[in-house]
Short mmCIF file of C-alpha atoms in Angstrom, two decimals:
data_model
loop_
_atom_site.label_atom_id
_atom_site.label_comp_id
_atom_site.label_asym_id
_atom_site.label_seq_id
_atom_site.Cartn_x
_atom_site.Cartn_y
_atom_site.Cartn_z
CA MET X 1 39.30 46.09 14.40
CA GLU X 2 42.84 45.06 15.36
CA LEU X 3 42.20 45.00 19.10
CA LEU X 4 39.30 42.53 18.67
CA SER X 5 41.44 40.26 16.50
CA SER X 6 44.28 40.27 19.06
CA ALA X 7 41.83 39.48 21.87
CA MET X 8 40.47 36.42 20.07
CA ASP X 9 44.04 35.22 19.32
CA ALA X 10 44.78 35.45 23.06
CA TYR X 11 41.60 33.46 23.78
CA SER X 12 42.76 30.77 21.38
CA ASN X 13 46.06 30.58 23.28
CA LEU X 14 44.14 30.24 26.55
CA GLU X 15 45.35 33.67 27.70
CA LEU X 16 41.91 34.41 29.11
CA ASP X 17 42.67 37.46 31.28
CA SER X 18 44.65 39.10 28.48
CA ALA X 19 41.77 38.47 26.07
CA LYS X 20 39.27 39.90 28.56
CA ASN X 21 41.31 43.09 29.03
CA MET X 22 41.61 43.68 25.30
CA LEU X 23 37.88 43.12 24.72
CA GLU X 24 36.96 45.51 27.52
CA LYS X 25 39.31 48.14 26.03
CA ALA X 26 37.62 47.65 22.66
CA LEU X 27 34.21 47.99 24.30
CA ALA X 28 35.28 51.28 25.88
CA MET X 29 35.83 52.62 22.37
CA LYS X 30 32.19 51.99 21.35
CA ALA X 31 31.63 55.64 20.54
CA ASP X 32 34.11 55.30 17.70
CA VAL X 33 32.73 52.12 16.09
CA ASP X 34 29.51 51.20 14.32
CA ASP X 35 26.83 48.87 15.71
CA SER X 36 28.02 45.93 13.61
CA THR X 37 31.57 46.10 15.02
CA LEU X 38 30.26 46.68 18.53
CA ALA X 39 28.08 43.58 18.15
CA LYS X 40 31.18 41.52 17.25
CA ILE X 41 32.92 42.75 20.40
CA HIS X 42 29.96 41.56 22.51
CA VAL X 43 30.03 38.21 20.68
CA GLY X 44 33.73 37.93 21.60
CA LEU X 45 32.88 38.59 25.23
CA GLY X 46 30.07 36.05 25.08
CA VAL X 47 32.48 33.42 23.73
CA LEU X 48 35.02 34.29 26.41
CA TRP X 49 32.61 34.11 29.34
CA VAL X 50 31.09 30.70 28.48
CA GLY X 51 34.12 29.13 26.77
CA GLY X 52 36.78 30.48 29.11
CA TYR X 53 35.07 31.16 32.43
CA SER X 54 32.06 28.80 32.11
CA ASP X 55 29.66 31.62 32.98
CA ALA X 56 26.63 30.96 30.73
CA SER X 57 24.55 33.78 32.26
CA GLU X 58 27.12 36.54 31.55
CA SER X 59 27.74 35.04 28.13
CA LYS X 60 24.02 35.12 27.27
CA ASN X 61 23.78 38.80 28.25
CA HIS X 62 26.57 39.72 25.85
CA PHE X 63 25.01 37.65 23.08
CA ILE X 64 21.63 39.39 23.63
CA THR X 65 23.35 42.80 23.42
CA ALA X 66 25.12 41.75 20.22
CA LEU X 67 21.86 40.58 18.61
CA CYS X 68 20.06 43.80 19.61
CA LEU X 69 22.83 45.74 17.88
CA ASP X 70 22.96 43.53 14.77
CA ASP X 71 20.59 40.64 14.21
CA GLN X 72 22.93 39.26 11.51
CA VAL X 73 25.87 38.74 13.84
CA ARG X 74 27.10 35.16 14.32
CA VAL X 75 29.70 33.25 16.33
CA ASP X 76 32.86 32.58 14.34
CA PRO X 77 32.89 28.81 13.48
CA LEU X 78 36.52 28.67 14.73
CA PHE X 79 35.27 29.27 18.28
CA SER X 80 32.08 27.17 18.05
CA THR X 81 31.46 24.57 20.79
CA PRO X 82 28.20 22.98 21.97
CA GLU X 83 28.17 25.20 25.06
CA ILE X 84 28.82 28.39 23.09
CA ASP X 85 26.23 27.49 20.41
CA LEU X 86 23.62 26.71 23.07
CA SER X 87 24.20 30.02 24.84
CA PHE X 88 23.91 31.93 21.56
CA THR X 89 20.70 30.08 20.58
CA GLU X 90 19.12 30.84 23.96
CA ALA X 91 20.07 34.49 23.52
CA LYS X 92 18.33 34.63 20.12
CA ALA X 93 15.17 33.24 21.70
CA SER X 94 15.33 35.90 24.43
CA VAL X 95 15.74 38.92 22.16
CA SER X 96 12.65 41.13 22.39
CA PRO X 97 11.80 44.84 22.28
CA SER X 98 11.80 44.99 26.07
CA SER X 99 15.17 43.23 26.46
CA CYS X 100 16.78 45.54 23.90
CA SER X 101 15.07 48.59 25.39
CA GLU X 102 16.48 47.78 28.82
CA LEU X 103 19.91 47.82 27.24
CA GLY X 104 19.24 51.21 25.70
CA ILE X 105 19.36 49.76 22.20
CA GLY X 106 16.81 50.56 19.51
CA GLU X 107 13.87 48.17 19.38
CA PRO X 108 13.53 45.60 16.62
CA ILE X 109 10.76 46.16 14.13
CA LEU X 110 8.49 43.47 15.60
CA GLU X 111 7.54 42.87 19.19
CA ALA X 112 7.54 39.26 20.40
CA CYS X 113 4.12 37.57 20.20
CA GLY X 114 4.55 36.24 23.72
CA PRO X 115 6.55 33.94 26.01
CA PHE X 116 8.07 31.11 24.05
CA ASP X 117 9.97 28.03 25.23
CA PRO X 118 12.07 27.06 22.21
CA ILE X 119 13.36 23.56 21.53
CA PHE X 120 17.09 23.48 20.83
CA GLU X 121 17.54 19.72 20.34
CA GLN X 122 15.19 16.96 19.17
CA LYS X 123 15.61 13.23 18.53
CA ALA X 124 16.15 12.65 14.80
CA GLN X 125 13.34 11.22 12.66
CA ASN X 126 10.69 12.49 15.11
CA GLU X 127 8.06 15.19 14.83
CA VAL X 128 8.73 18.63 16.34
CA PRO X 129 6.13 20.35 18.59
CA PHE X 130 5.65 24.12 18.92
CA TYR X 131 3.81 26.09 21.60
CA ILE X 132 3.76 29.85 22.17
CA GLU X 133 1.77 31.69 24.80
CA VAL X 134 0.28 34.93 23.48
CA SER X 135 1.00 38.13 25.42
CA PRO X 136 -2.13 39.83 26.86
CA ALA X 137 -1.49 42.81 24.58
CA PHE X 138 -2.01 40.61 21.48
CA ARG X 139 -4.72 38.19 22.64
CA ASN X 140 -7.53 40.28 21.17
CA GLN X 141 -5.59 41.06 18.00
CA LEU X 142 -3.96 37.83 16.87
CA SER X 143 -5.96 35.90 14.30
CA ARG X 144 -3.23 33.59 12.99
CA VAL X 145 0.20 32.43 14.15
CA ALA X 146 2.55 30.65 11.75
CA VAL X 147 5.91 28.93 12.07
CA LYS X 148 8.19 29.57 9.09
CA PHE X 149 10.66 26.69 8.86
CA ALA X 150 13.53 25.50 6.66
CA PHE X 151 15.87 22.51 6.73
CA GLU X 152 19.65 22.52 7.07
CA ASN X 153 20.17 26.25 6.37
CA ARG X 154 18.71 25.98 2.89
CA GLY X 155 16.92 29.29 3.34
CA GLN X 156 13.69 28.16 1.62
CA PHE X 157 11.20 28.75 4.40
CA ARG X 158 7.80 27.09 4.36
CA GLU X 159 4.80 27.80 6.55
CA LEU X 160 3.10 25.78 9.30
CA ASN X 161 -0.06 27.36 10.73
CA LEU X 162 -0.54 26.79 14.46
CA LYS X 163 -3.89 26.10 16.12
CA THR X 164 -5.50 28.09 18.93
CA THR X 165 -5.30 26.46 22.34
CA GLY X 166 -6.15 28.24 25.61
CA VAL X 167 -4.13 31.46 25.77
CA GLY X 168 -1.71 30.39 23.07
CA PHE X 169 -1.11 28.56 19.82
CA ASN X 170 0.40 25.13 19.20
CA GLY X 171 1.15 22.78 16.34
CA MET X 172 3.30 19.92 15.17
CA LEU X 173 5.84 19.73 12.37
CA GLU X 174 4.66 16.29 11.26
CA CYS X 175 6.33 13.40 9.47
CA ASP X 176 4.65 13.93 6.11
CA THR X 177 3.36 17.50 6.01
CA GLY X 178 6.68 18.63 7.48
CA GLU X 179 8.61 16.10 5.38
CA ILE X 180 10.71 14.96 8.34
CA ARG X 181 10.19 11.35 7.21
CA THR X 182 11.53 11.93 3.72
CA ILE X 183 14.25 14.53 4.37
CA ASN X 184 15.47 13.45 7.84
CA PRO X 185 17.13 16.86 8.48
CA SER X 186 20.10 17.38 10.75
CA SER X 187 18.85 20.86 11.68
CA ILE X 188 15.70 22.97 11.38
CA GLN X 189 15.72 26.78 11.23
CA TYR X 190 12.50 28.61 12.06
CA TYR X 191 10.87 31.82 13.23
CA ILE X 192 7.34 32.68 14.34
CA GLU X 193 5.02 35.37 12.97
CA GLY X 194 1.63 36.59 14.23
CA TYR X 195 -1.07 38.19 12.04
CA ASP X 196 -4.27 40.09 12.82
CA ALA X 197 -7.67 39.58 11.17
CA SER X 198 -6.53 41.70 8.20
CA ASN X 199 -3.54 39.36 7.75
CA ARG X 200 -1.21 42.17 8.86
CA LEU X 201 2.01 41.09 10.55
CA ILE X 202 1.97 42.47 14.10
CA CYS X 203 4.44 40.37 16.11
CA GLY X 204 7.13 37.77 15.80
CA ASN X 205 9.70 35.61 17.57
CA GLY X 206 12.94 35.37 15.64
CA SER X 207 13.13 36.46 12.01
CA LYS X 208 14.08 35.21 8.58
CA GLU X 209 17.41 37.01 8.94
CA SER X 210 18.00 35.66 12.46
CA PRO X 211 16.06 32.38 12.79
CA LEU X 212 16.00 30.04 15.76
CA GLU X 213 17.52 26.60 15.26
CA ILE X 214 16.76 23.02 16.32
CA LEU X 215 19.50 20.41 16.02
CA MET X 216 18.32 16.88 15.14
CA ASP X 217 20.30 13.82 16.21
CA ALA X 218 19.44 10.20 17.03
CA ASN X 219 21.20 10.51 20.40
CA TYR X 220 19.13 13.49 21.58
CA PRO X 221 16.15 12.88 23.91
CA LEU X 222 12.62 13.12 22.56
CA VAL X 223 11.12 16.52 23.43
CA SER X 224 7.37 17.10 23.70
CA ARG X 225 5.02 19.87 24.75
CA PRO X 226 1.75 19.71 26.74
CA GLY X 227 -0.89 18.10 24.54
CA LEU X 228 1.65 17.43 21.79
CA ASP X 229 3.26 13.98 21.65
CA PRO X 230 5.68 13.65 18.74
CA LYS X 231 5.56 10.45 16.69
CA GLU X 232 8.50 8.63 15.19
CA CYS X 233 8.74 9.06 11.42
CA VAL X 234 9.32 5.52 10.15
CA GLU X 235 10.36 4.62 6.60
CA CYS X 236 7.88 4.89 3.73
CA ALA X 237 5.55 1.92 3.22
CA PRO X 238 6.33 -0.10 0.05
CA TRP X 239 3.05 0.97 -1.58
CA ASP X 240 3.39 4.68 -0.68
CA GLU X 241 4.78 5.95 -3.97
CA ALA X 242 4.34 9.63 -3.06
CA CYS X 243 6.41 9.17 0.12
CA ARG X 244 9.20 7.41 -1.76
CA ALA X 245 9.14 10.07 -4.47
CA ARG X 246 9.70 12.77 -1.83
CA GLN X 247 12.59 10.76 -0.41
CA LYS X 248 14.18 10.48 -3.83
CA LYS X 249 13.71 14.16 -4.50
CA SER X 250 15.33 15.16 -1.22
CA ALA X 251 18.26 12.82 -1.99
CA GLY X 252 18.61 14.22 -5.51
CA ILE X 253 17.64 10.91 -7.17
CA LYS X 254 15.75 11.21 -10.45
CA SER X 255 12.74 8.98 -11.19
CA ALA X 256 12.92 6.41 -13.98
CA ALA X 257 10.19 5.71 -16.56
CA GLY X 258 6.92 4.72 -14.90
CA GLU X 259 7.93 6.05 -11.46
CA THR X 260 6.16 8.85 -9.59
CA CYS X 261 6.95 12.51 -10.25
CA SER X 262 5.47 15.97 -9.69
CA MET X 263 7.38 17.95 -12.33
CA ASP X 264 9.72 17.34 -15.28
CA SER X 265 12.80 18.04 -13.18
CA ASP X 266 11.98 14.97 -11.04
CA CYS X 267 12.56 12.65 -14.03
CA GLN X 268 15.75 11.26 -15.54
CA GLU X 269 17.20 12.80 -18.68
CA GLY X 270 15.03 12.23 -21.75
CA LEU X 271 11.85 11.80 -19.66
CA VAL X 272 9.04 14.17 -18.75
CA CYS X 273 6.38 14.05 -16.02
CA ASN X 274 2.92 13.10 -17.29
CA SER X 275 0.60 15.78 -15.90
CA GLU X 276 -2.33 13.34 -15.69
CA MET X 277 -0.70 10.21 -14.27
CA PHE X 278 2.22 11.97 -12.49
CA THR X 279 4.67 9.35 -13.75
CA CYS X 280 7.83 9.80 -15.80
CA GLU X 281 7.64 8.81 -19.46
CA ASP X 282 9.28 9.47 -22.83
CA LYS X 283 9.14 13.05 -24.03
CA SER X 284 7.00 12.07 -27.00
CA ALA X 285 4.54 10.27 -24.71
CA GLY X 286 4.49 13.15 -22.26
CA LYS X 287 2.86 15.58 -24.66
CA PRO X 288 -0.75 16.56 -23.85
CA LYS X 289 -3.06 13.82 -25.04
CA LYS X 290 -5.62 14.73 -27.69
CA LYS X 291 -8.76 12.79 -28.41
CA GLY X 292 -7.83 9.73 -30.43
CA ASP X 293 -4.14 10.02 -29.58
CA LYS X 294 -2.67 6.54 -29.19
CA SER X 295 0.77 7.53 -28.01
CA GLY X 296 2.14 6.03 -24.82
CA LYS X 297 2.33 2.48 -23.54
CA GLY X 298 -0.63 1.03 -21.68
CA PRO X 299 -3.92 2.54 -20.46
CA ASP X 300 -4.19 5.64 -18.25
CA LYS X 301 -7.16 4.81 -15.98
CA PHE X 302 -9.84 2.35 -17.15
CA TYR X 303 -9.14 -0.69 -19.29
CA VAL X 304 -10.99 -3.74 -20.63
CA THR X 305 -9.32 -7.00 -21.59
CA LEU X 306 -10.72 -10.02 -23.43
CA THR X 307 -8.58 -13.13 -23.14
CA GLY X 308 -8.79 -16.82 -23.87
CA GLY X 309 -6.74 -19.67 -22.49
CA SER X 310 -6.64 -23.16 -21.10
CA GLY X 311 -5.48 -25.13 -18.08
CA PHE X 312 -5.91 -28.10 -15.80
CA GLY X 313 -7.64 -28.72 -12.49
CA TYR X 314 -7.62 -31.20 -9.64
CA MET X 315 -10.28 -32.05 -7.07
CA SER X 316 -8.83 -33.38 -3.84
CA LYS X 317 -12.15 -34.09 -2.13
CA ASP X 318 -14.55 -36.95 -2.95
CA ILE X 319 -17.75 -35.80 -4.63
CA GLU X 320 -20.94 -37.86 -4.22
CA LEU X 321 -22.60 -38.91 -7.48
CA THR X 322 -26.13 -40.23 -6.94
CA PHE X 323 -28.11 -41.76 -9.79
CA TYR X 324 -31.43 -42.30 -8.03
CA ASP X 325 -33.66 -40.24 -5.84
CA GLU X 326 -33.77 -41.56 -2.30
CA ASN X 327 -37.55 -41.91 -2.51
CA LYS X 328 -37.24 -44.75 -5.02
CA LYS X 329 -37.04 -48.35 -3.92
CA THR X 330 -33.84 -50.24 -4.43
CA ILE X 331 -32.41 -53.69 -4.07
CA ARG X 332 -29.20 -54.77 -2.53
CA SER X 333 -27.11 -57.87 -3.08
CA SER X 334 -26.92 -60.45 -0.33
CA ALA X 335 -25.30 -63.78 0.30
CA ASN X 336 -28.43 -65.69 -0.69
CA SER X 337 -29.66 -63.82 -3.71
CA GLU X 338 -28.49 -60.80 -5.63
CA TYR X 339 -31.94 -59.69 -6.75
CA LEU X 340 -34.14 -60.07 -3.65
CA VAL X 341 -36.07 -56.92 -2.72
CA GLU X 342 -35.81 -55.97 0.94
CA THR X 343 -38.92 -57.20 2.68
CA ASN X 344 -39.06 -54.18 4.97
CA GLY X 345 -38.90 -51.77 2.03
CA VAL X 346 -35.86 -49.91 3.38
CA VAL X 347 -34.57 -47.49 0.71
CA LYS X 348 -30.87 -47.26 -0.06
CA THR X 349 -29.10 -45.17 -2.70
CA ASN X 350 -26.15 -46.10 -4.84
CA GLU X 351 -23.51 -43.43 -4.13
CA LEU X 352 -20.35 -43.28 -6.18
CA LYS X 353 -17.42 -41.25 -4.92
CA ALA X 354 -14.28 -40.26 -6.77
CA LYS X 355 -11.42 -37.77 -6.98
CA GLY X 356 -10.40 -36.36 -10.30
CA THR X 357 -8.31 -34.25 -12.58
CA GLY X 358 -9.34 -32.67 -15.81
CA TRP X 359 -8.73 -30.26 -18.62
CA SER X 360 -10.44 -26.91 -18.13
CA GLY X 361 -11.38 -26.48 -21.77
CA ILE X 362 -10.85 -23.14 -23.51
CA PRO X 363 -12.44 -20.48 -21.30
CA ILE X 364 -12.96 -16.86 -22.32
CA ARG X 365 -12.28 -14.19 -19.67
CA LEU X 366 -13.54 -10.60 -19.71
CA SER X 367 -11.97 -8.12 -17.23
CA LEU X 368 -12.69 -4.51 -16.32
CA GLY X 369 -9.84 -2.68 -14.57
CA TYR X 370 -9.18 0.68 -12.95
CA LEU X 371 -5.68 2.10 -12.29
CA ILE X 372 -5.48 3.62 -8.78
CA ASN X 373 -1.93 4.78 -9.56
CA SER X 374 0.88 3.77 -11.89
CA LYS X 375 1.44 0.46 -10.08
CA ILE X 376 -1.82 -0.65 -8.43
CA SER X 377 -5.13 -1.43 -10.13
CA LEU X 378 -8.46 -3.06 -9.22
CA GLU X 379 -10.13 -5.58 -11.54
CA VAL X 380 -13.47 -7.36 -11.80
CA SER X 381 -13.41 -10.35 -14.13
CA GLY X 382 -15.47 -13.28 -15.30
CA ARG X 383 -14.53 -16.49 -17.09
CA VAL X 384 -16.92 -18.66 -19.10
CA ASP X 385 -16.21 -22.10 -20.53
CA ALA X 386 -19.06 -23.63 -22.52
CA PHE X 387 -18.52 -27.27 -23.39
CA ILE X 388 -20.27 -30.50 -24.35
CA ALA X 389 -19.97 -33.06 -21.59
CA ALA X 390 -20.36 -36.81 -21.92
CA ASN X 391 -22.65 -37.75 -19.03
CA SER X 392 -23.85 -41.25 -18.22
CA GLU X 393 -27.28 -42.21 -17.02
CA PRO X 394 -28.72 -45.64 -16.13
CA VAL X 395 -31.50 -46.89 -18.37
CA SER X 396 -33.77 -49.73 -17.33
CA CYS X 397 -33.46 -52.83 -19.48
CA TRP X 398 -37.18 -53.28 -18.96
CA ASP X 399 -37.68 -49.85 -20.57
CA ALA X 400 -35.34 -50.89 -23.37
CA ALA X 401 -37.50 -53.98 -23.89
CA LYS X 402 -40.61 -51.83 -23.54
CA GLY X 403 -42.08 -54.33 -21.13
CA ASP X 404 -41.80 -57.33 -23.40
CA LEU X 405 -38.80 -59.52 -22.74
CA ASP X 406 -39.19 -61.38 -26.00
CA SER X 407 -38.94 -58.15 -27.98
CA LEU X 408 -35.46 -57.23 -26.77
CA THR X 409 -33.42 -56.04 -29.71
CA ALA X 410 -29.96 -57.16 -30.65
CA GLU X 411 -28.61 -53.82 -29.35
CA ALA X 412 -30.22 -54.44 -26.00
CA ASN X 413 -28.89 -57.96 -25.95
CA GLU X 414 -25.38 -56.62 -26.52
CA ASN X 415 -25.75 -54.69 -23.29
CA TYR X 416 -26.61 -57.89 -21.41
CA CYS X 417 -30.19 -56.80 -20.89
CA SER X 418 -31.48 -59.98 -22.42
CA THR X 419 -29.04 -62.15 -20.52
CA ASN X 420 -29.73 -60.52 -17.18
CA LEU X 421 -33.48 -60.44 -17.45
CA PHE X 422 -33.82 -63.95 -18.78
CA SER X 423 -31.46 -65.21 -16.08
CA ALA X 424 -33.60 -63.56 -13.47
CA ARG X 425 -36.71 -65.25 -14.88
CA ASN X 426 -35.26 -68.67 -15.54
CA ASP X 427 -32.52 -69.18 -12.94
CA LEU X 428 -34.20 -67.44 -10.00
CA ASN X 429 -37.75 -68.40 -10.93
CA LEU X 430 -38.91 -64.79 -10.77
CA THR X 431 -42.14 -63.79 -12.40
CA ASP X 432 -42.36 -61.08 -15.04
CA GLU X 433 -44.00 -58.81 -12.48
CA GLU X 434 -41.10 -59.33 -10.09
CA ILE X 435 -38.60 -58.66 -12.88
CA LYS X 436 -40.49 -55.56 -13.89
CA TYR X 437 -40.41 -54.33 -10.29
CA LEU X 438 -36.70 -54.88 -10.11
CA ALA X 439 -36.10 -53.20 -13.48
CA GLU X 440 -38.12 -50.13 -12.58
CA ASN X 441 -36.95 -49.62 -9.00
CA SER X 442 -33.45 -50.99 -8.57
CA ALA X 443 -30.10 -49.31 -8.99
CA ALA X 444 -27.42 -50.51 -11.37
CA LEU X 445 -25.61 -53.50 -9.93
CA ASP X 446 -22.35 -55.06 -10.91
CA SER X 447 -22.37 -58.83 -10.32
CA ASP X 448 -21.00 -62.04 -11.68
CA ASP X 449 -24.30 -62.64 -13.49
CA GLY X 450 -24.13 -59.31 -15.33
CA GLU X 451 -25.99 -56.02 -15.04
CA MET X 452 -29.68 -55.45 -14.61
CA PHE X 453 -29.30 -52.17 -16.46
CA LYS X 454 -27.38 -50.88 -19.39
CA VAL X 455 -25.53 -47.57 -18.98
CA ARG X 456 -26.20 -45.13 -21.78
CA LYS X 457 -24.04 -42.10 -22.61
CA THR X 458 -25.78 -38.88 -23.49
CA LYS X 459 -24.47 -35.56 -24.75
CA ASN X 460 -25.59 -32.28 -23.20
CA ASN X 461 -24.33 -28.72 -23.08
CA GLN X 462 -22.91 -27.53 -19.79
CA MET X 463 -21.06 -24.44 -18.65
CA ALA X 464 -18.20 -23.78 -16.23
CA TRP X 465 -17.69 -20.21 -15.02
CA LEU X 466 -15.84 -18.00 -12.56
CA VAL X 467 -16.40 -14.44 -11.31
CA ASN X 468 -13.93 -12.68 -9.05
CA ALA X 469 -12.45 -9.36 -7.91
CA ARG X 470 -8.72 -8.94 -7.69
CA VAL X 471 -5.90 -6.47 -7.07
CA ARG X 472 -2.97 -6.19 -9.49
CA TYR X 473 0.45 -4.78 -8.51
CA LYS X 474 2.77 -3.82 -11.38
CA PHE X 475 6.36 -4.31 -10.24
CA LEU X 476 8.05 -3.80 -13.62
CA SER X 477 7.30 -1.22 -16.30
CA LYS X 478 9.93 -0.62 -18.93
CA GLY X 479 8.71 0.84 -22.19
CA GLY X 480 5.83 -1.34 -23.35
CA LEU X 481 6.84 -4.33 -21.19
CA GLN X 482 4.97 -4.77 -17.91
CA SER X 483 5.08 -7.48 -15.21
CA SER X 484 2.58 -7.80 -12.40
CA LEU X 485 1.35 -9.92 -9.51
CA PHE X 486 -2.35 -10.29 -8.81
CA GLY X 487 -4.64 -11.90 -6.27
CA GLY X 488 -8.36 -12.03 -5.61
CA ILE X 489 -11.38 -13.93 -4.40
CA GLY X 490 -14.51 -15.12 -6.16
CA TYR X 491 -17.06 -17.87 -6.80
CA SER X 492 -16.80 -20.50 -9.49
CA LYS X 493 -17.96 -23.72 -11.04
CA PHE X 494 -15.03 -25.86 -12.12
CA LYS X 495 -15.22 -28.70 -14.62
CA TYR X 496 -13.34 -31.92 -13.99
CA LYS X 497 -13.69 -35.62 -14.76
CA VAL X 498 -13.82 -38.69 -12.53
CA LEU X 499 -13.69 -42.38 -13.27
CA ASP X 500 -16.49 -44.59 -11.93
CA THR X 501 -14.81 -47.94 -11.40
CA ALA X 502 -18.17 -49.72 -11.21
CA THR X 503 -19.27 -48.86 -14.72
CA ASN X 504 -15.88 -47.80 -16.17
CA THR X 505 -17.51 -44.60 -17.35
CA LYS X 506 -16.06 -41.09 -17.28
CA TYR X 507 -18.15 -38.37 -15.67
CA TYR X 508 -17.86 -34.62 -15.98
CA VAL X 509 -18.92 -32.83 -12.81
CA LEU X 510 -19.56 -29.14 -12.04
CA ALA X 511 -18.93 -28.03 -8.45
CA GLY X 512 -19.71 -24.52 -7.16
CA MET X 513 -17.33 -23.14 -4.56
CA VAL X 514 -15.55 -20.08 -3.18
CA ASN X 515 -12.08 -19.74 -4.64
CA VAL X 516 -8.92 -17.73 -3.91
CA GLU X 517 -6.79 -16.69 -6.87
CA LEU X 518 -3.08 -15.83 -7.10
CA GLY X 519 -1.10 -15.29 -10.25
CA LEU X 520 1.60 -13.67 -12.36
CA GLY X 521 0.93 -11.41 -15.33
CA LEU X 522 3.10 -10.42 -18.30
CA ALA X 523 2.09 -7.83 -20.87
CA TYR X 524 3.55 -5.94 -23.78
CA TYR X 525 1.76 -2.86 -25.14
CA PHE X 526 2.42 -1.85 -28.74
CA THR X 527 0.41 1.36 -28.25
CA LYS X 528 -1.60 2.91 -25.46
CA ASN X 529 -4.57 0.55 -25.98
CA VAL X 530 -3.22 -2.46 -27.89
CA GLY X 531 -1.03 -5.13 -26.40
CA VAL X 532 -0.46 -8.83 -25.69
CA ILE X 533 -1.29 -10.12 -22.19
CA LEU X 534 -0.33 -13.43 -20.56
CA ASP X 535 -1.92 -14.11 -17.17
CA ILE X 536 -1.06 -17.27 -15.21
CA PRO X 537 -3.67 -17.62 -12.43
CA ILE X 538 -3.83 -20.42 -9.88
CA ASP X 539 -7.34 -20.82 -8.43
CA PHE X 540 -7.60 -22.53 -5.05
CA ALA X 541 -11.14 -23.81 -4.44
CA VAL X 542 -11.75 -23.83 -0.70
CA GLY X 543 -12.08 -27.40 0.52
CA LYS X 544 -12.24 -28.93 -2.95
CA GLY X 545 -9.10 -28.50 -5.02
CA PHE X 546 -7.37 -26.09 -7.37
CA ALA X 547 -7.09 -25.18 -11.05
CA PHE X 548 -4.09 -23.88 -13.00
CA ASN X 549 -4.94 -21.78 -16.05
CA LEU X 550 -3.36 -19.61 -18.74
#
């Protein structure tokens, strides 16, 4: 219509009165134009009244009339301003059968479900609340009210069911279910529909063809509704793979091999989405698995590993090594005599203390694991290290002589038994009974005169072991190559050796303790179930020391 076009040109040139006259002349010709053209004339008047005369009320009335005539009508982007857009949005929220009826315009198909206070602006990256009060006419009919929403004019509307509250319905477009966290939309389009018990649509606010709109911006204030407090939608947690996958999808980024997916289109070229693990993999590996099929790299859910290795340990805390029970009598050296028994019978023990380092042998570890997802798994493992330890024990020279000093063998004499015992009898004038008492009840002494006892090495089988539970995080998965970090807690018996300076004898000691484990893992899978694994754990024994193993 030429008159409408001339009026809007005059408005652009700030000839407001001229534009108003032309629009009113065009409106007077409404009998000769269709509803769609008449709606555009009312939109022109709405733009003029708020943009030219700053009269939002008169502008809104014209916008309502335009929408009643044609719910597809829009403001020309050339004339769009925040004030004009706000007035038009408010008009869309006010369109109802009654408002159109009052204007003598045919009613829309659906009657509004009830009074509704729409949100036009919301702070970005925050949830969006909805509340609608149900009209008395529908309170006994409405069974379900749903918000149909879409992001950034994409036109793909999804559904959010509201909950009953008092005389209305409310609900929240949340961070995850509404995908505000992952998409971070700049605008949300929506409309509301009400259904009866038979799921028949009986009312609505807005429509798919003429939806309401919420603009999202970080500078807008946070808007809430009674009983609905929106939360801020922070970034995805590092371990939340599903959240990150949604972010990638919304940004158009394809997932690489081993990363999360929901369908083949989520994966990079040449990859497909595994329907069991929901991770991207090679097309050949993505085919449905049959029983006995060994395609793919690495296990799907459960796995068992059997590994062997070696390492070293260190004990930072002194460990007491006691040869004799405290109930046995002992002697102690003194300034006057080294072999006098305490007259009061006080018992003392010979305690040796030492720190130590040692080789951990060749332990065998068995692990049972379960994959929670493509990156995180739980494991229970045990390590056993059977070995032959060289332990030392004191042996009475009296026992070696079998109670007869004259029958001491050459071997016993080499261990100074003969020298010590004969010195005790001859030099100290001790009787055989006194020597026997000393030999049977005293601890090994180191003196200038020699030892009362020989120290004999014995061989016996001992076992070091560890059981623990740990979590493994796989941070690299490329083809068959995998890298991971793991950590856990358990209980163990570590083997290590100490040096007793008194007897110059090496001891192997087993100490039970709680341990914390941290480590790095490397693996390469040739097939789904066969691969090479290298784990490098460091076990920290609480209060005792640590072990480093492969």
